[in-house]
Amino acid sequence: MPELPEVEVVRRGLERWVAHRTVADAEVLHPRAVRRHLAGADDFAHRLKGHRIGTPSRRGKYLWLPLEDTGQAILAHLGMSGQLLVQPHSAPDEKHLRIRIRFTDARDTELRFVDQRTFGGLSLHDTTPEGLPDIIAHIARDPLDPLFDEEAFHQALRRKRTTIKRALLDQSLISGVGNIYADEALWRARIHYDRPTTGFTRPRTLLLLGHVRDVMNAALSVGGTSFDSLYVNVNGESGYFDRSLDAYGRENLPCRRCGTPIRRRPWMNRSSYYCPKCQRPPRLVRGVTAR
DNA sequence: CTATGAACCTGGGCGC
DNA sequence: TGCGCCCAGGTTCATA
């Protein structure tokens, strides 16, 4: 499941293989893949044609390709299962190929958006003076962004009546964190996912942010996480970070710190993994005695 | 305004 | 063998 590190790996791949090339044509094979482009598939394809792609950017889990001299950018979100693949023209179409973009140069590669579950997609948007696609203006900076505002994040935690994992997944407070890295960072920080954020001290917030950065940088250094064949980077290679996860997906396996079996709990229509000893639950969880 | 939960999707895995 | 159900989960939208 692509979170910030995986998306950044894709961005780097696009920078190498797609930047500074001019679009010859775009082919939309599944309308749902451009549903965020409200003017429709034909308009999407028409507006890309003939324009040169600039340097790819990213914020959180969103990435975008500026279209030079248009004031617009192709915004991409991989959703749950999206991939951006650079393939030779001769490569057979993937089963879930949704969009194909060809270029005017003689290099034998094209860009493909492949997405089994179709939660992801591409769309075209005006960019703000800062170069940000306008529809993601509400997405907070991510923790690897040098301009991420730690103090604002801390104050938001104290102001809101919520719990820490909900806050970590709230892309308007901090972006790029998904279910996997939330569980990993909380395990490293020894914080239970259901802890209320109201009483967080500044050192506690900064400790947690440090672990969020650490786990993301660790994933980046090995090229992203993959649990199955769904995630591959822009060149089709899988990541390897799944081998070093400490909490996510490790139900009943011993905690690497204390040996206590890791637990899985249903949480918000998904799962939370945690060590019941290292990550002590809050005294009261929904009015029921903890643990 | 804020917090919460359903809906959107598909394919793999499992019980019967 | 095949059917029905559950699960994975990021984001958006409706509801309380």
CSV table of N, CA and C in Angstrom, one decimal, chain A residues 9-167:
chain,number,residue,atom,x,y,z
A,9,VAL,N,9.5,7.1,-4.0
A,9,VAL,CA,10.3,6.2,-4.9
A,9,VAL,C,9.8,6.4,-6.3
A,10,VAL,N,8.4,6.4,-6.4
A,10,VAL,CA,7.8,6.6,-7.7
A,10,VAL,C,8.2,7.9,-8.3
A,11,ARG,N,8.1,9.0,-7.5
A,11,ARG,CA,8.5,10.3,-8.0
A,11,ARG,C,9.9,10.3,-8.5
A,12,ARG,N,10.8,9.7,-7.8
A,12,ARG,CA,12.2,9.7,-8.3
A,12,ARG,C,12.3,8.9,-9.6
A,13,GLY,N,11.5,7.9,-9.7
A,13,GLY,CA,11.5,7.2,-11.0
A,13,GLY,C,11.0,8.0,-12.2
A,14,LEU,N,10.0,8.8,-11.9
A,14,LEU,CA,9.4,9.7,-12.9
A,14,LEU,C,10.4,10.7,-13.3
A,15,GLU,N,11.1,11.2,-12.3
A,15,GLU,CA,12.1,12.3,-12.5
A,15,GLU,C,13.2,11.8,-13.5
A,16,ARG,N,13.5,10.5,-13.4
A,16,ARG,CA,14.5,10.0,-14.2
A,16,ARG,C,14.0,9.6,-15.6
A,17,TRP,N,12.8,9.1,-15.7
A,17,TRP,CA,12.3,8.5,-16.9
A,17,TRP,C,11.4,9.3,-17.7
A,18,VAL,N,10.7,10.2,-17.1
A,18,VAL,CA,9.6,10.9,-17.7
A,18,VAL,C,9.7,12.4,-17.8
A,19,ALA,N,10.5,13.0,-16.9
A,19,ALA,CA,10.6,14.5,-16.9
A,19,ALA,C,11.2,15.0,-18.2
A,20,HIS,N,10.8,16.1,-18.6
A,20,HIS,CA,11.3,16.8,-19.8
A,20,HIS,C,11.0,16.1,-21.1
A,21,ARG,N,10.0,15.2,-21.1
A,21,ARG,CA,9.5,14.6,-22.3
A,21,ARG,C,8.2,15.3,-22.7
A,22,THR,N,7.9,15.3,-23.9
A,22,THR,CA,6.7,15.9,-24.4
A,22,THR,C,5.6,14.9,-24.8
A,23,VAL,N,4.4,15.1,-24.3
A,23,VAL,CA,3.3,14.1,-24.5
A,23,VAL,C,2.9,14.1,-25.9
A,24,ALA,N,2.9,12.9,-26.5
A,24,ALA,CA,2.4,12.7,-27.9
A,24,ALA,C,0.9,12.5,-27.8
A,25,ASP,N,0.5,11.6,-26.9
A,25,ASP,CA,-1.0,11.4,-26.7
A,25,ASP,C,-1.2,10.6,-25.4
A,26,ALA,N,-2.4,10.7,-24.9
A,26,ALA,CA,-2.8,10.0,-23.7
A,26,ALA,C,-4.1,9.2,-24.0
A,27,GLU,N,-4.1,8.0,-23.5
A,27,GLU,CA,-5.2,7.1,-23.8
A,27,GLU,C,-5.8,6.6,-22.5
A,28,VAL,N,-7.1,6.9,-22.3
A,28,VAL,CA,-7.7,6.6,-21.0
A,28,VAL,C,-8.5,5.3,-21.3
A,29,LEU,N,-8.2,4.2,-20.6
A,29,LEU,CA,-8.8,2.9,-20.9
A,29,LEU,C,-9.9,2.6,-19.8
A,30,HIS,N,-9.9,3.4,-18.8
A,30,HIS,CA,-11.0,3.2,-17.7
A,30,HIS,C,-11.4,4.6,-17.2
A,31,PRO,N,-12.6,5.0,-17.4
A,31,PRO,CA,-13.0,6.4,-17.0
A,31,PRO,C,-12.8,6.7,-15.5
A,32,ARG,N,-13.0,5.6,-14.7
A,32,ARG,CA,-12.9,5.9,-13.3
A,32,ARG,C,-11.5,6.4,-12.9
A,33,ALA,N,-10.5,6.0,-13.7
A,33,ALA,CA,-9.1,6.5,-13.4
A,33,ALA,C,-8.9,8.0,-13.5
A,34,VAL,N,-9.8,8.6,-14.2
A,34,VAL,CA,-9.7,10.1,-14.4
A,34,VAL,C,-11.0,10.8,-13.8
A,35,ARG,N,-11.6,10.1,-12.8
A,35,ARG,CA,-12.9,10.7,-12.3
A,35,ARG,C,-12.7,12.0,-11.6
A,36,ARG,N,-11.5,12.3,-11.1
A,36,ARG,CA,-11.2,13.6,-10.4
A,36,ARG,C,-11.0,14.7,-11.5
A,37,HIS,N,-10.9,14.3,-12.7
A,37,HIS,CA,-10.8,15.3,-13.8
A,37,HIS,C,-12.2,15.5,-14.3
A,38,LEU,N,-12.9,16.5,-13.7
A,38,LEU,CA,-14.3,16.6,-13.9
A,38,LEU,C,-14.7,16.8,-15.3
A,39,ALA,N,-13.8,17.4,-16.2
A,39,ALA,CA,-14.2,17.6,-17.6
A,39,ALA,C,-14.2,16.4,-18.4
A,40,GLY,N,-13.7,15.3,-17.8
A,40,GLY,CA,-13.9,14.0,-18.5
A,40,GLY,C,-12.6,13.5,-19.2
A,41,ALA,N,-12.6,12.3,-19.7
A,41,ALA,CA,-11.4,11.6,-20.2
A,41,ALA,C,-10.9,12.3,-21.5
A,42,ASP,N,-11.8,12.7,-22.4
A,42,ASP,CA,-11.4,13.3,-23.6
A,42,ASP,C,-10.7,14.6,-23.4
A,43,ASP,N,-11.3,15.4,-22.5
A,43,ASP,CA,-10.6,16.6,-22.1
A,43,ASP,C,-9.3,16.4,-21.5
A,44,PHE,N,-9.2,15.4,-20.6
A,44,PHE,CA,-7.9,15.1,-20.0
A,44,PHE,C,-6.8,14.8,-21.1
A,45,ALA,N,-7.2,13.9,-22.0
A,45,ALA,CA,-6.2,13.5,-23.0
A,45,ALA,C,-5.9,14.7,-23.9
A,46,HIS,N,-6.9,15.5,-24.3
A,46,HIS,CA,-6.7,16.6,-25.2
A,46,HIS,C,-5.7,17.7,-24.6
A,47,ARG,N,-5.9,17.9,-23.3
A,47,ARG,CA,-5.1,19.0,-22.6
A,47,ARG,C,-3.6,18.5,-22.4
A,48,LEU,N,-3.4,17.2,-22.4
A,48,LEU,CA,-2.0,16.8,-22.2
A,48,LEU,C,-1.2,16.9,-23.5
A,49,LYS,N,-1.9,16.7,-24.5
A,49,LYS,CA,-1.2,16.5,-25.8
A,49,LYS,C,-0.3,17.7,-26.2
A,50,GLY,N,0.9,17.4,-26.6
A,50,GLY,CA,1.8,18.5,-27.0
A,50,GLY,C,2.6,19.2,-25.9
A,51,HIS,N,2.3,18.9,-24.7
A,51,HIS,CA,2.9,19.6,-23.6
A,51,HIS,C,4.1,18.9,-23.0
A,52,ARG,N,5.1,19.7,-22.5
A,52,ARG,CA,6.3,19.1,-22.0
A,52,ARG,C,6.2,19.0,-20.5
A,53,ILE,N,6.7,17.9,-20.0
A,53,ILE,CA,6.6,17.6,-18.5
A,53,ILE,C,7.8,18.2,-17.8
A,54,GLY,N,7.5,18.8,-16.7
A,54,GLY,CA,8.6,19.4,-15.9
A,54,GLY,C,9.0,18.4,-14.8
A,55,THR,N,9.6,19.0,-13.7
A,55,THR,CA,10.2,18.1,-12.7
A,55,THR,C,9.1,17.7,-11.7
A,56,PRO,N,8.9,16.4,-11.5
A,56,PRO,CA,7.8,15.8,-10.7
A,56,PRO,C,8.0,16.3,-9.2
A,57,SER,N,6.9,16.6,-8.6
A,57,SER,CA,6.9,17.0,-7.2
A,57,SER,C,6.0,16.1,-6.4
A,58,ARG,N,6.1,16.2,-5.1
A,58,ARG,CA,5.2,15.3,-4.2
A,58,ARG,C,4.9,16.1,-2.9
A,59,ARG,N,3.7,15.8,-2.4
A,59,ARG,CA,3.4,16.2,-1.0
A,59,ARG,C,2.6,15.1,-0.4
A,60,GLY,N,3.1,14.5,0.6
A,60,GLY,CA,2.4,13.4,1.2
A,60,GLY,C,2.3,12.3,0.2
A,61,LYS,N,1.1,11.8,0.0
A,61,LYS,CA,0.9,10.6,-0.9
A,61,LYS,C,0.5,11.1,-2.3
A,62,TYR,N,0.4,12.4,-2.5
A,62,TYR,CA,0.2,12.9,-3.9
A,62,TYR,C,1.4,13.3,-4.6
A,63,LEU,N,1.5,13.0,-5.9
A,63,LEU,CA,2.6,13.5,-6.7
A,63,LEU,C,2.0,14.1,-7.9
A,64,TRP,N,2.7,15.0,-8.5
A,64,TRP,CA,2.2,15.7,-9.7
A,64,TRP,C,3.4,16.0,-10.7
A,65,LEU,N,3.0,16.0,-12.0
A,65,LEU,CA,3.9,16.3,-13.1
A,65,LEU,C,3.5,17.7,-13.7
A,66,PRO,N,4.2,18.7,-13.5
A,66,PRO,CA,3.9,20.0,-14.1
A,66,PRO,C,3.9,19.9,-15.6
A,67,LEU,N,2.9,20.6,-16.2
A,67,LEU,CA,2.9,20.7,-17.7
A,67,LEU,C,3.4,22.1,-18.0
A,68,GLU,N,4.6,22.2,-18.6
A,68,GLU,CA,5.3,23.5,-18.8
A,68,GLU,C,4.4,24.4,-19.6
A,69,ASP,N,4.4,25.7,-19.2
A,69,ASP,CA,3.8,26.8,-19.9
A,69,ASP,C,2.2,26.6,-19.9
A,70,THR,N,1.7,25.9,-19.0
A,70,THR,CA,0.2,25.8,-19.0
A,70,THR,C,-0.4,26.2,-17.7
A,71,GLY,N,0.5,26.4,-16.6
A,71,GLY,CA,0.0,26.7,-15.3
A,71,GLY,C,-0.8,25.5,-14.7
A,72,GLN,N,-0.6,24.3,-15.3
A,72,GLN,CA,-1.3,23.1,-14.8
A,72,GLN,C,-0.4,22.0,-14.5
A,73,ALA,N,-0.9,21.0,-13.8
A,73,ALA,CA,-0.1,19.8,-13.6
A,73,ALA,C,-1.0,18.6,-13.6
A,74,ILE,N,-0.4,17.4,-13.9
A,74,ILE,CA,-1.0,16.1,-13.8
A,74,ILE,C,-0.9,15.7,-12.4
A,75,LEU,N,-2.0,15.6,-11.7
A,75,LEU,CA,-1.9,15.1,-10.3
A,75,LEU,C,-2.2,13.6,-10.3
A,76,ALA,N,-1.4,12.9,-9.5
A,76,ALA,CA,-1.6,11.4,-9.4
A,76,ALA,C,-1.7,11.0,-7.9
A,77,HIS,N,-2.7,10.1,-7.7
A,77,HIS,CA,-2.8,9.5,-6.4
A,77,HIS,C,-2.9,8.0,-6.7
A,78,LEU,N,-2.1,7.2,-6.0
A,78,LEU,CA,-2.0,5.8,-6.3
A,78,LEU,C,-3.1,5.0,-5.5
A,79,GLY,N,-3.8,5.7,-4.6
A,79,GLY,CA,-4.8,5.0,-3.9
A,79,GLY,C,-4.3,3.7,-3.2
A,80,MET,N,-5.0,2.6,-3.3
A,80,MET,CA,-4.6,1.4,-2.6
A,80,MET,C,-3.6,0.6,-3.5
A,81,SER,N,-3.8,0.6,-4.7
A,81,SER,CA,-3.1,-0.4,-5.6
A,81,SER,C,-2.6,0.2,-6.9
A,82,GLY,N,-2.5,1.5,-6.9
A,82,GLY,CA,-2.0,2.1,-8.2
A,82,GLY,C,-0.5,2.0,-8.4
A,83,GLN,N,-0.1,1.9,-9.7
A,83,GLN,CA,1.3,1.9,-10.0
A,83,GLN,C,1.5,2.8,-11.2
A,84,LEU,N,2.6,3.5,-11.3
A,84,LEU,CA,3.0,4.2,-12.4
A,84,LEU,C,4.2,3.4,-13.0
A,85,LEU,N,4.0,2.9,-14.2
A,85,LEU,CA,5.1,2.0,-14.7
A,85,LEU,C,5.6,2.7,-16.0
A,86,VAL,N,6.9,2.6,-16.2
A,86,VAL,CA,7.6,3.0,-17.4
A,86,VAL,C,7.9,1.7,-18.1
A,87,GLN,N,7.2,1.5,-19.3
A,87,GLN,CA,7.4,0.3,-20.0
A,87,GLN,C,7.7,0.5,-21.5
A,88,PRO,N,8.4,-0.5,-22.1
A,88,PRO,CA,8.7,-0.4,-23.5
A,88,PRO,C,7.3,-0.5,-24.2
A,89,HIS,N,7.2,0.1,-25.4
A,89,HIS,CA,6.0,0.0,-26.1
A,89,HIS,C,5.5,-1.4,-26.4
A,90,SER,N,6.5,-2.3,-26.5
A,90,SER,CA,6.1,-3.7,-26.9
A,90,SER,C,5.6,-4.5,-25.7
A,91,ALA,N,5.7,-4.0,-24.5
A,91,ALA,CA,5.3,-4.8,-23.3
A,91,ALA,C,3.8,-5.0,-23.4
A,92,PRO,N,3.3,-6.2,-23.2
A,92,PRO,CA,1.9,-6.4,-23.2
A,92,PRO,C,1.1,-5.6,-22.2
A,93,ASP,N,-0.1,-5.2,-22.5
A,93,ASP,CA,-0.9,-4.4,-21.6
A,93,ASP,C,-1.1,-5.2,-20.3
A,94,GLU,N,-1.0,-4.5,-19.2
A,94,GLU,CA,-1.3,-5.1,-17.9
A,94,GLU,C,-2.8,-5.3,-17.8
A,95,LYS,N,-3.2,-6.3,-17.0
A,95,LYS,CA,-4.6,-6.6,-16.8
A,95,LYS,C,-5.4,-5.4,-16.4
A,96,HIS,N,-4.8,-4.6,-15.5
A,96,HIS,CA,-5.5,-3.5,-15.0
A,96,HIS,C,-5.0,-2.1,-15.5
A,97,LEU,N,-4.5,-2.1,-16.7
A,97,LEU,CA,-4.0,-0.9,-17.3
A,97,LEU,C,-5.2,0.1,-17.5
A,98,ARG,N,-5.0,1.3,-16.9
A,98,ARG,CA,-6.1,2.3,-16.9
A,98,ARG,C,-5.8,3.5,-17.8
A,99,ILE,N,-4.5,3.9,-17.9
A,99,ILE,CA,-4.1,5.1,-18.7
A,99,ILE,C,-2.8,4.8,-19.3
A,100,ARG,N,-2.6,5.2,-20.5
A,100,ARG,CA,-1.3,5.1,-21.2
A,100,ARG,C,-0.9,6.5,-21.7
A,101,ILE,N,0.3,6.9,-21.5
A,101,ILE,CA,0.8,8.2,-22.0
A,101,ILE,C,2.0,7.9,-22.9
A,102,ARG,N,2.0,8.3,-24.1
A,102,ARG,CA,3.1,8.2,-25.0
A,102,ARG,C,3.8,9.5,-25.2
A,103,PHE,N,5.0,9.5,-25.6
A,103,PHE,CA,5.8,10.7,-25.8
A,103,PHE,C,6.3,10.9,-27.2
A,104,THR,N,6.7,12.1,-27.5
A,104,THR,CA,7.0,12.4,-28.9
A,104,THR,C,8.5,12.0,-29.3
A,105,ASP,N,9.3,11.8,-28.3
A,105,ASP,CA,10.7,11.4,-28.6
A,105,ASP,C,10.8,10.0,-29.0
A,106,ALA,N,12.0,9.6,-29.4
A,106,ALA,CA,12.3,8.3,-30.0
A,106,ALA,C,12.6,7.2,-29.0
A,107,ARG,N,12.7,7.6,-27.7
A,107,ARG,CA,12.9,6.6,-26.6
A,107,ARG,C,11.8,5.6,-26.6
A,108,ASP,N,12.2,4.4,-26.4
A,108,ASP,CA,11.2,3.3,-26.5
A,108,ASP,C,10.5,3.0,-25.2
A,109,THR,N,10.0,4.1,-24.5
A,109,THR,CA,9.2,3.8,-23.3
A,109,THR,C,8.0,4.7,-23.2
A,110,GLU,N,7.0,4.2,-22.6
A,110,GLU,CA,5.7,4.9,-22.3
A,110,GLU,C,5.4,4.9,-20.9
A,111,LEU,N,4.5,5.8,-20.4
A,111,LEU,CA,4.1,5.8,-19.0
A,111,LEU,C,2.7,5.1,-18.9
A,112,ARG,N,2.6,4.2,-17.9
A,112,ARG,CA,1.3,3.6,-17.7
A,112,ARG,C,0.8,3.7,-16.3
A,113,PHE,N,-0.4,4.0,-16.2
A,113,PHE,CA,-1.1,3.9,-14.9
A,113,PHE,C,-1.9,2.7,-14.8
A,114,VAL,N,-1.5,1.8,-13.8
A,114,VAL,CA,-2.1,0.5,-13.7
A,114,VAL,C,-2.7,0.5,-12.3
A,115,ASP,N,-4.0,0.0,-12.1
A,115,ASP,CA,-4.6,0.1,-10.8
A,115,ASP,C,-5.7,-0.9,-10.7
A,116,GLN,N,-5.5,-1.9,-9.9
A,116,GLN,CA,-6.5,-3.0,-9.7
A,116,GLN,C,-7.8,-2.4,-9.1
A,117,ARG,N,-7.7,-1.8,-7.9
A,117,ARG,CA,-8.9,-1.4,-7.2
A,117,ARG,C,-9.4,-0.1,-7.5
A,118,THR,N,-8.8,0.6,-8.4
A,118,THR,CA,-9.3,1.9,-9.0
A,118,THR,C,-9.6,3.0,-7.9
A,119,PHE,N,-8.9,2.9,-6.8
A,119,PHE,CA,-9.0,4.0,-5.8
A,119,PHE,C,-8.2,5.2,-6.2
A,120,GLY,N,-7.2,4.9,-7.0
A,120,GLY,CA,-6.2,6.0,-7.4
A,120,GLY,C,-6.7,6.6,-8.7
A,121,GLY,N,-5.9,7.5,-9.3
A,121,GLY,CA,-6.2,8.1,-10.5
A,121,GLY,C,-5.4,9.3,-10.9
A,122,LEU,N,-5.5,9.8,-12.1
A,122,LEU,CA,-4.8,11.0,-12.6
A,122,LEU,C,-5.9,12.1,-12.9
A,123,SER,N,-5.5,13.3,-12.8
A,123,SER,CA,-6.3,14.4,-13.1
A,123,SER,C,-5.5,15.7,-13.4
A,124,LEU,N,-6.1,16.6,-14.0
A,124,LEU,CA,-5.3,17.8,-14.4
A,124,LEU,C,-5.9,19.0,-13.6
A,125,HIS,N,-5.0,19.8,-13.0
A,125,HIS,CA,-5.4,21.0,-12.2
A,125,HIS,C,-4.5,22.2,-12.4
A,126,ASP,N,-5.1,23.3,-12.1
A,126,ASP,CA,-4.3,24.6,-12.1
A,126,ASP,C,-3.4,24.5,-10.9
A,127,THR,N,-2.3,25.1,-11.0
A,127,THR,CA,-1.3,25.1,-9.8
A,127,THR,C,-1.3,26.5,-9.2
A,128,THR,N,-1.1,26.6,-7.9
A,128,THR,CA,-1.0,27.8,-7.2
A,128,THR,C,0.4,28.5,-7.5
A,129,PRO,N,0.6,29.7,-7.1
A,129,PRO,CA,1.9,30.3,-7.3
A,129,PRO,C,3.1,29.5,-6.8
A,130,GLU,N,2.8,28.7,-5.7
A,130,GLU,CA,3.8,27.9,-5.2
A,130,GLU,C,4.0,26.6,-6.0
A,131,GLY,N,3.2,26.4,-7.0
A,131,GLY,CA,3.3,25.2,-7.8
A,131,GLY,C,2.5,24.0,-7.4
A,132,LEU,N,1.7,24.2,-6.4
A,132,LEU,CA,0.8,23.2,-5.8
A,132,LEU,C,-0.5,23.1,-6.6
A,133,PRO,N,-0.9,21.9,-7.0
A,133,PRO,CA,-2.2,21.7,-7.6
A,133,PRO,C,-3.3,22.3,-6.6
A,134,ASP,N,-4.2,23.1,-7.2
A,134,ASP,CA,-5.1,23.8,-6.2
A,134,ASP,C,-6.0,22.9,-5.4
A,135,ILE,N,-6.3,21.7,-5.9
A,135,ILE,CA,-7.3,20.9,-5.1
A,135,ILE,C,-6.6,20.1,-4.0
A,136,ILE,N,-5.3,20.2,-3.9
A,136,ILE,CA,-4.7,19.6,-2.7
A,136,ILE,C,-4.1,20.6,-1.7
A,137,ALA,N,-4.7,21.8,-1.8
A,137,ALA,CA,-4.2,22.9,-0.9
A,137,ALA,C,-4.5,22.6,0.5
A,138,HIS,N,-5.5,21.7,0.8
A,138,HIS,CA,-5.8,21.3,2.2
A,138,HIS,C,-4.9,20.2,2.7
A,139,ILE,N,-4.0,19.7,1.9
A,139,ILE,CA,-3.1,18.6,2.4
A,139,ILE,C,-2.0,19.3,3.1
A,140,ALA,N,-1.7,18.9,4.3
A,140,ALA,CA,-0.6,19.4,5.1
A,140,ALA,C,0.7,19.0,4.5
A,141,ARG,N,1.7,19.8,4.8
A,141,ARG,CA,3.1,19.4,4.5
A,141,ARG,C,3.4,18.0,5.2
A,142,ASP,N,4.3,17.3,4.6
A,142,ASP,CA,4.6,16.0,5.2
A,142,ASP,C,5.9,16.1,6.0
A,143,PRO,N,6.1,15.1,6.9
A,143,PRO,CA,7.2,15.2,7.9
A,143,PRO,C,8.6,15.2,7.2
A,144,LEU,N,8.7,14.9,6.0
A,144,LEU,CA,10.0,15.0,5.3
A,144,LEU,C,10.2,16.3,4.6
A,145,ASP,N,9.2,17.1,4.7
A,145,ASP,CA,9.3,18.5,4.1
A,145,ASP,C,10.0,19.4,5.0
A,146,PRO,N,11.1,20.0,4.6
A,146,PRO,CA,11.8,20.9,5.5
A,146,PRO,C,11.0,22.0,6.1
A,147,LEU,N,9.9,22.4,5.5
A,147,LEU,CA,9.0,23.4,6.0
A,147,LEU,C,7.8,22.9,6.8
A,148,PHE,N,7.9,21.6,7.1
A,148,PHE,CA,6.8,21.0,8.0
A,148,PHE,C,6.9,21.8,9.3
A,149,ASP,N,5.7,22.2,9.8
A,149,ASP,CA,5.6,23.0,11.0
A,149,ASP,C,5.3,22.1,12.3
A,150,GLU,N,6.4,21.7,13.0
A,150,GLU,CA,6.2,20.8,14.1
A,150,GLU,C,5.3,21.5,15.2
A,151,GLU,N,5.6,22.8,15.4
A,151,GLU,CA,4.8,23.4,16.5
A,151,GLU,C,3.3,23.5,16.2
A,152,ALA,N,3.0,23.8,14.9
A,152,ALA,CA,1.6,23.8,14.5
A,152,ALA,C,1.0,22.4,14.7
A,153,PHE,N,1.7,21.4,14.4
A,153,PHE,CA,1.2,20.0,14.5
A,153,PHE,C,1.0,19.7,16.0
A,154,HIS,N,1.9,20.1,16.8
A,154,HIS,CA,1.7,19.9,18.3
A,154,HIS,C,0.5,20.6,18.8
A,155,GLN,N,0.3,21.8,18.4
A,155,GLN,CA,-0.8,22.6,18.9
A,155,GLN,C,-2.1,22.0,18.4
A,156,ALA,N,-2.1,21.5,17.2
A,156,ALA,CA,-3.3,20.8,16.6
A,156,ALA,C,-3.7,19.6,17.5
A,157,LEU,N,-2.6,18.8,17.8
A,157,LEU,CA,-2.9,17.6,18.7
A,157,LEU,C,-3.6,18.1,20.0
A,158,ARG,N,-3.1,19.1,20.6
A,158,ARG,CA,-3.6,19.5,21.9
A,158,ARG,C,-5.0,20.1,21.8
A,159,ARG,N,-5.2,20.7,20.6
A,159,ARG,CA,-6.5,21.4,20.4
A,159,ARG,C,-7.7,20.4,20.1
A,160,LYS,N,-7.3,19.4,19.4
A,160,LYS,CA,-8.4,18.5,18.9
A,160,LYS,C,-8.8,17.4,20.0
A,161,ARG,N,-10.0,17.0,19.9
A,161,ARG,CA,-10.5,15.9,20.7
A,161,ARG,C,-10.4,14.7,19.9
A,162,THR,N,-9.3,14.1,19.8
A,162,THR,CA,-9.1,12.9,19.0
A,162,THR,C,-8.0,12.0,19.6
A,163,THR,N,-7.7,10.9,18.9
A,163,THR,CA,-6.7,10.0,19.4
A,163,THR,C,-5.5,10.0,18.4
A,164,ILE,N,-4.4,9.5,18.9
A,164,ILE,CA,-3.2,9.8,18.2
A,164,ILE,C,-3.1,9.2,16.8
A,165,LYS,N,-3.6,7.9,16.6
A,165,LYS,CA,-3.5,7.3,15.3
A,165,LYS,C,-4.5,8.0,14.3
A,166,ARG,N,-5.6,8.4,14.8
A,166,ARG,CA,-6.5,9.2,13.9
A,166,ARG,C,-5.8,10.5,13.5
A,167,ALA,N,-5.1,11.1,14.4
A,167,ALA,CA,-4.4,12.4,14.0
A,167,ALA,C,-3.3,12.1,13.0
